[in-house]
GROMACS .gro file of C-alpha atoms in nm:
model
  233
    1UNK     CA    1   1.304   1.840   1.905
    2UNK     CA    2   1.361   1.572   1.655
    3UNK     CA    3   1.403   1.200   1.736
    4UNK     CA    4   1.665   1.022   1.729
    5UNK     CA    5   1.521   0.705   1.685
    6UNK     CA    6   1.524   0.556   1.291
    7UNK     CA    7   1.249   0.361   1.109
    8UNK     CA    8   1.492   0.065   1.158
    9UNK     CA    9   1.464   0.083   1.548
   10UNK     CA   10   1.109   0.051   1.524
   11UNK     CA   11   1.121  -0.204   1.285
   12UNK     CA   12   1.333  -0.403   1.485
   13UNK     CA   13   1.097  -0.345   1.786
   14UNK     CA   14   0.793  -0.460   1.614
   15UNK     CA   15   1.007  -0.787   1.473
   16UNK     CA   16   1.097  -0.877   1.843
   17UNK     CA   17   0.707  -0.822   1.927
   18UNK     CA   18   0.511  -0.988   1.614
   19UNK     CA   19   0.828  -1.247   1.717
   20UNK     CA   20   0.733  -1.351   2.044
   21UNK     CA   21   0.348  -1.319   1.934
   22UNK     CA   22   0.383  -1.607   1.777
   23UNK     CA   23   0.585  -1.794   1.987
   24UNK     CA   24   0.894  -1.810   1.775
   25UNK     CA   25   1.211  -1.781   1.853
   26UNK     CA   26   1.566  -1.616   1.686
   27UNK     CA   27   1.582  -1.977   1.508
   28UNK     CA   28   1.242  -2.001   1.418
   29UNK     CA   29   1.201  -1.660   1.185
   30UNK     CA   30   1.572  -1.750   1.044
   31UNK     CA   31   1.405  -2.078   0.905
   32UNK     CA   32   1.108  -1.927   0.803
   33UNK     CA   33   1.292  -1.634   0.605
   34UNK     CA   34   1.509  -1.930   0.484
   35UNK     CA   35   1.196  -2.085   0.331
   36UNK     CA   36   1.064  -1.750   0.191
   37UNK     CA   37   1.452  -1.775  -0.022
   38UNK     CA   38   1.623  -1.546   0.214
   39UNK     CA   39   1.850  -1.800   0.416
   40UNK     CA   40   2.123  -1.518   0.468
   41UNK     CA   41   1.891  -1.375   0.744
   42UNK     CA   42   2.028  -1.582   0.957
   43UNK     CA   43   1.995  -1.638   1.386
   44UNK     CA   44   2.277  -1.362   1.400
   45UNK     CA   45   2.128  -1.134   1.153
   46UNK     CA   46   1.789  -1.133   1.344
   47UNK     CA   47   1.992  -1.084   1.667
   48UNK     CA   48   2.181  -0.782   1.490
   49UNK     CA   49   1.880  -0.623   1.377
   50UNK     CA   50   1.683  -0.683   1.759
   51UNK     CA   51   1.955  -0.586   1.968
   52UNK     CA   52   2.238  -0.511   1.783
   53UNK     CA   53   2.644  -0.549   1.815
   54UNK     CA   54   2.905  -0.397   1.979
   55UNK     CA   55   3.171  -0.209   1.766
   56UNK     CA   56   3.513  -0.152   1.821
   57UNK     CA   57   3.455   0.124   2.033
   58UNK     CA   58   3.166  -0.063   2.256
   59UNK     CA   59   2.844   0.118   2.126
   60UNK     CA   60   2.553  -0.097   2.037
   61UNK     CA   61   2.496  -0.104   1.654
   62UNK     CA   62   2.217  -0.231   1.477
   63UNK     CA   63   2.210  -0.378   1.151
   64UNK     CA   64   1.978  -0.191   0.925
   65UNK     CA   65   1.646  -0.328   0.785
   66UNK     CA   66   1.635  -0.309   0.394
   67UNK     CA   67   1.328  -0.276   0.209
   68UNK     CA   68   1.371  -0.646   0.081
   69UNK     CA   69   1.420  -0.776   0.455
   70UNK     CA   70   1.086  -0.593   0.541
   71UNK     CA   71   0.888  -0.805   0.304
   72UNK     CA   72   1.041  -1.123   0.385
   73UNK     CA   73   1.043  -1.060   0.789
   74UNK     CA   74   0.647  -0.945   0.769
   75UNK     CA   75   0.597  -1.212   0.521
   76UNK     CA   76   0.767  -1.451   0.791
   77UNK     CA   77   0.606  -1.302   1.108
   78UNK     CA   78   0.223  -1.346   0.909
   79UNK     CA   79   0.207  -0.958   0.976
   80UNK     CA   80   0.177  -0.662   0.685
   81UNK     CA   81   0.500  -0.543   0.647
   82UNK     CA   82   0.398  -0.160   0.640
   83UNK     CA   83   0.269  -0.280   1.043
   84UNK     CA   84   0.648  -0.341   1.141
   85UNK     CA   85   0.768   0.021   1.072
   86UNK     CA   86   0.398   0.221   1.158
   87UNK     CA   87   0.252  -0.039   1.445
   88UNK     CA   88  -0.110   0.114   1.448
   89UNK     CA   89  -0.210   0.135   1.787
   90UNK     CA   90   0.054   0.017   1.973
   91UNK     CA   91   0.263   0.307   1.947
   92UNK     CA   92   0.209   0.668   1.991
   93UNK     CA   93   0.456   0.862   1.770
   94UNK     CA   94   0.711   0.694   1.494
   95UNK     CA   95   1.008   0.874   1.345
   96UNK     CA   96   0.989   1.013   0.961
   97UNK     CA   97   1.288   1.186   0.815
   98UNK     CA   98   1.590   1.273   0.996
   99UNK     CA   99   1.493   1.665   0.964
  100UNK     CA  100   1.122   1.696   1.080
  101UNK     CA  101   0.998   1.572   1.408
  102UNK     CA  102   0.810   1.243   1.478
  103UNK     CA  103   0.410   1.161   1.390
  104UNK     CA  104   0.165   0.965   1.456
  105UNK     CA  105   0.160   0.575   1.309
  106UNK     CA  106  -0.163   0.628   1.103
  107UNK     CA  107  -0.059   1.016   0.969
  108UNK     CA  108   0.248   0.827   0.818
  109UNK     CA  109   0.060   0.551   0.693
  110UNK     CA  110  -0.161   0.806   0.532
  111UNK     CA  111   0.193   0.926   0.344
  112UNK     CA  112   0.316   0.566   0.319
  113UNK     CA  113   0.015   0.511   0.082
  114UNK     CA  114  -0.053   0.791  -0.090
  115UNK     CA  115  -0.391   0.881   0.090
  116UNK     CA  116  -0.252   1.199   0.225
  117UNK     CA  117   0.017   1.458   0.124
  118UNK     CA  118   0.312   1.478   0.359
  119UNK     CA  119   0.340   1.812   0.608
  120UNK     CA  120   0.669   1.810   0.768
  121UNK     CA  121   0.679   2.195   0.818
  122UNK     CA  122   0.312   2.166   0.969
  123UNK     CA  123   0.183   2.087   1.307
  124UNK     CA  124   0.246   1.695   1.385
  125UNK     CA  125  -0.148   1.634   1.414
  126UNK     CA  126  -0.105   1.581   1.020
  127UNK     CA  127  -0.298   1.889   0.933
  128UNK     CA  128  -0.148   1.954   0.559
  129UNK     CA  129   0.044   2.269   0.451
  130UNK     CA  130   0.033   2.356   0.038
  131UNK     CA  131   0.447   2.310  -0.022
  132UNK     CA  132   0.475   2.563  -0.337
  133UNK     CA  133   0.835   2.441  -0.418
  134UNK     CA  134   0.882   2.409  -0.797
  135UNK     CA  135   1.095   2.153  -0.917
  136UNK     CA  136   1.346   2.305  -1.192
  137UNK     CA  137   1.295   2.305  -1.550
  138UNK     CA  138   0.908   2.180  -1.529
  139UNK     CA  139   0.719   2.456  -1.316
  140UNK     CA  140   0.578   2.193  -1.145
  141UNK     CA  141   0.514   2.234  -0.785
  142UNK     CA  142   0.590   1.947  -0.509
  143UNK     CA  143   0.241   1.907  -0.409
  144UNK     CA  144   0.104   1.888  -0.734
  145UNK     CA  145   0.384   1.652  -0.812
  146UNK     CA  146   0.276   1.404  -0.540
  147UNK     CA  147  -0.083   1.438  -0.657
  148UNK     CA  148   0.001   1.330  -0.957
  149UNK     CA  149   0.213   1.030  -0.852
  150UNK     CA  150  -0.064   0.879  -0.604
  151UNK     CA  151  -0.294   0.903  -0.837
  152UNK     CA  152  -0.371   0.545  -0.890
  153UNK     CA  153  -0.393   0.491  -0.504
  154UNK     CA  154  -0.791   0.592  -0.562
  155UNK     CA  155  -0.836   0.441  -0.890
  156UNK     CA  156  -0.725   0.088  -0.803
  157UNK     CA  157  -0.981   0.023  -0.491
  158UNK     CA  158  -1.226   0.189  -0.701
  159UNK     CA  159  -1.196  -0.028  -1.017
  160UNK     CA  160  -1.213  -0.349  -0.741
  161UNK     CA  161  -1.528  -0.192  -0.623
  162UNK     CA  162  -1.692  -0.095  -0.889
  163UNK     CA  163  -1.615  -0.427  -1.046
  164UNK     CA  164  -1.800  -0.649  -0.783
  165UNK     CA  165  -2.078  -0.410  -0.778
  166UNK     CA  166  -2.099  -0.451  -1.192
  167UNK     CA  167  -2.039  -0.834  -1.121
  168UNK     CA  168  -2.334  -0.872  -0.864
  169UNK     CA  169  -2.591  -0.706  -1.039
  170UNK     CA  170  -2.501  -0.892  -1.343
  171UNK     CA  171  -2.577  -1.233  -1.160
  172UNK     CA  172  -2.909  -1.044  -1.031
  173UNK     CA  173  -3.003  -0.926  -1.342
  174UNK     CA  174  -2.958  -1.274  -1.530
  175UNK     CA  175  -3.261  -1.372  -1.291
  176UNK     CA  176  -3.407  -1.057  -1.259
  177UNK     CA  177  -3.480  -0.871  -1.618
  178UNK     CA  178  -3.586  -0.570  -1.429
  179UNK     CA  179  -3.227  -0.546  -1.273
  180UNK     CA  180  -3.062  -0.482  -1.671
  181UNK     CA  181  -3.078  -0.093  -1.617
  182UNK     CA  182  -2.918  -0.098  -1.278
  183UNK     CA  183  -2.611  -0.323  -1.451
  184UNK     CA  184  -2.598  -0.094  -1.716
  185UNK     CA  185  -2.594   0.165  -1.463
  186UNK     CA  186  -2.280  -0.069  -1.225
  187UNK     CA  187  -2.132  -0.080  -1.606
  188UNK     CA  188  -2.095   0.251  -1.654
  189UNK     CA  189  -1.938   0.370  -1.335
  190UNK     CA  190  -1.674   0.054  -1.424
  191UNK     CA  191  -1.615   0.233  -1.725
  192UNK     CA  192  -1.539   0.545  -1.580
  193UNK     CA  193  -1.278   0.394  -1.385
  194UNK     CA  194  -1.112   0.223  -1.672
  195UNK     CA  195  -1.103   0.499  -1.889
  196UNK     CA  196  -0.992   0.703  -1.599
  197UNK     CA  197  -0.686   0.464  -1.548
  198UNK     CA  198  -0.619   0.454  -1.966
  199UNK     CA  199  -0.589   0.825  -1.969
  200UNK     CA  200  -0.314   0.821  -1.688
  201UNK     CA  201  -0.145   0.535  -1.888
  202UNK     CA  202  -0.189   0.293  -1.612
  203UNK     CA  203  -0.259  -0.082  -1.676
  204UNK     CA  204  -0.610  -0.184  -1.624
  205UNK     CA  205  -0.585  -0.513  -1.423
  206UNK     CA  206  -0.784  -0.802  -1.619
  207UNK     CA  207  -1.183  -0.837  -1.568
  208UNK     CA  208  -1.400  -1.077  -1.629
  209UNK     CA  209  -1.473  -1.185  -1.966
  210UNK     CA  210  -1.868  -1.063  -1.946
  211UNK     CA  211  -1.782  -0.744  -1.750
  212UNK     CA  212  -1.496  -0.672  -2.031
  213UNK     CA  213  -1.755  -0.775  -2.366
  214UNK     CA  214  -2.023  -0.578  -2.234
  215UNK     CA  215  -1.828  -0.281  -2.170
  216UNK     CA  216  -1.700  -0.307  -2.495
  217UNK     CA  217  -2.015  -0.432  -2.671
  218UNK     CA  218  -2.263  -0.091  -2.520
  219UNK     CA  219  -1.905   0.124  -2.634
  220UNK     CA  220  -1.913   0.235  -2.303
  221UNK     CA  221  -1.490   0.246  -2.319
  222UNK     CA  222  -1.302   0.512  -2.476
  223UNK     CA  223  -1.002   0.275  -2.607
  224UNK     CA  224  -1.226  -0.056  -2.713
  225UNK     CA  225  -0.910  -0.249  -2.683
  226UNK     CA  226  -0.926  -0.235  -2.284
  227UNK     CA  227  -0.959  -0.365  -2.072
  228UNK     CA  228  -0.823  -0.760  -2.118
  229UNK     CA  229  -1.064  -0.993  -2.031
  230UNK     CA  230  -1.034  -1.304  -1.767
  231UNK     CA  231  -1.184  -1.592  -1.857
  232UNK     CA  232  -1.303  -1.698  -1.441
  233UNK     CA  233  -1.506  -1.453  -1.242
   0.00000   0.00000   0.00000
């Protein structure tokens, strides 16, 4: 049976919890969102979106949390913002869309990142289920779709790792001649990455200005022109 519960009510939860964490009260996170530039979340607003109003006809309604009030309020409460609507271990199941039954937090943080495809016709232990639905006029099928647009979800942890592992042995092997293969080597699997991200038209985040000569100086990059260089390690 599917919940009835919203991504707001948990968010509002977790707002009241991360809340009284610190200590703070209603007037506290209204000054603190005031500071971040959003001074119309005011001590009524947070009380709205906690506890919520009566209406005219005497039911409790709570004032939605947009996506823009999520970054201020986990900005505010010094928590990630994605914790306030999937609180990792702290609760056991958290509503997704109004026609498929709850998950676990971490299965929809999975989704919520792009780690993982969705399964909402699947069992709720996040198993996944090939959707074969073709969107019209491209052939394309929904799975392959969302492949396709988290995509650079692996490429941009990999560029950061690869680039501290080029970066390192480059320090190494300025005292260590023997260590130039292995940054040739670190070099390399950078470039990979780079020309992995150029090919899927993605911008290639600034490196540092020896890690972006040398890839270009060994022509290790298929488009010589990235990436841009930094001039700070």
């Amino acid at each position: 049976m599917h919940s009835h519960q919203t991504v707001s009510d948990v968010v509002a939860a977790q707002i009241r919890r991360h809340r009284e964490r610190l200590g703070m009260n209603r007037n506290d996170l209204a000054a603190e969102c005031a500071r971040l530039g959003r001074p119309d979340i005011t001590y009524a607003v947070i009380v709205s979106i906690e506890t919520g109003r009566a209406d005219g006809g005497g039911k409790q309604r709570r004032r939605p949390v947009t996506v823009d009030d999520l970054l201020v309020l986990g900005l505010a409460l010094a928590t990630p913002p994605l914790l306030l609507m999937l609180p990792l271990g702290s609760e056991g199941q958290v509503p997704t869309v109004p026609a498929a039954d709850p998950r676990d937090p971490y299965t929809v943080w999975q989704w919520m990142t792009g780690e993982a495809r969705p399964t909402l016709d699947g069992p709720i232990d996040g198993r996944y289920f090939a959707d074969s639905r073709e969107f019209a006029g491209t052939g394309q099928t929904w799975a392959s779709a969302w492949g396709t647009a988290a995509y650079p979800v692996s490429l941009y942890p990999e560029l950061a790792r690869r680039r501290e592992a080029a970066r390192k042995t480059r320090l190494r092997a300025a005292l260590d001649p023997s260590a130039q293969t292995e940054y040739v080597d670190r070099l390399d699997e950078l470039a990979q990455v780079v020309n992995d991200m150029v090919r899927a038209c993605l911008t290639v985040p600034d490196l540092p200005t020896e890690l972006a000569e040398d890839l270009k100086r060994l022509e290790l990059l298929d488009a010589p022109t990235q990436p841009n260089r930094r001039d700070h390690e």
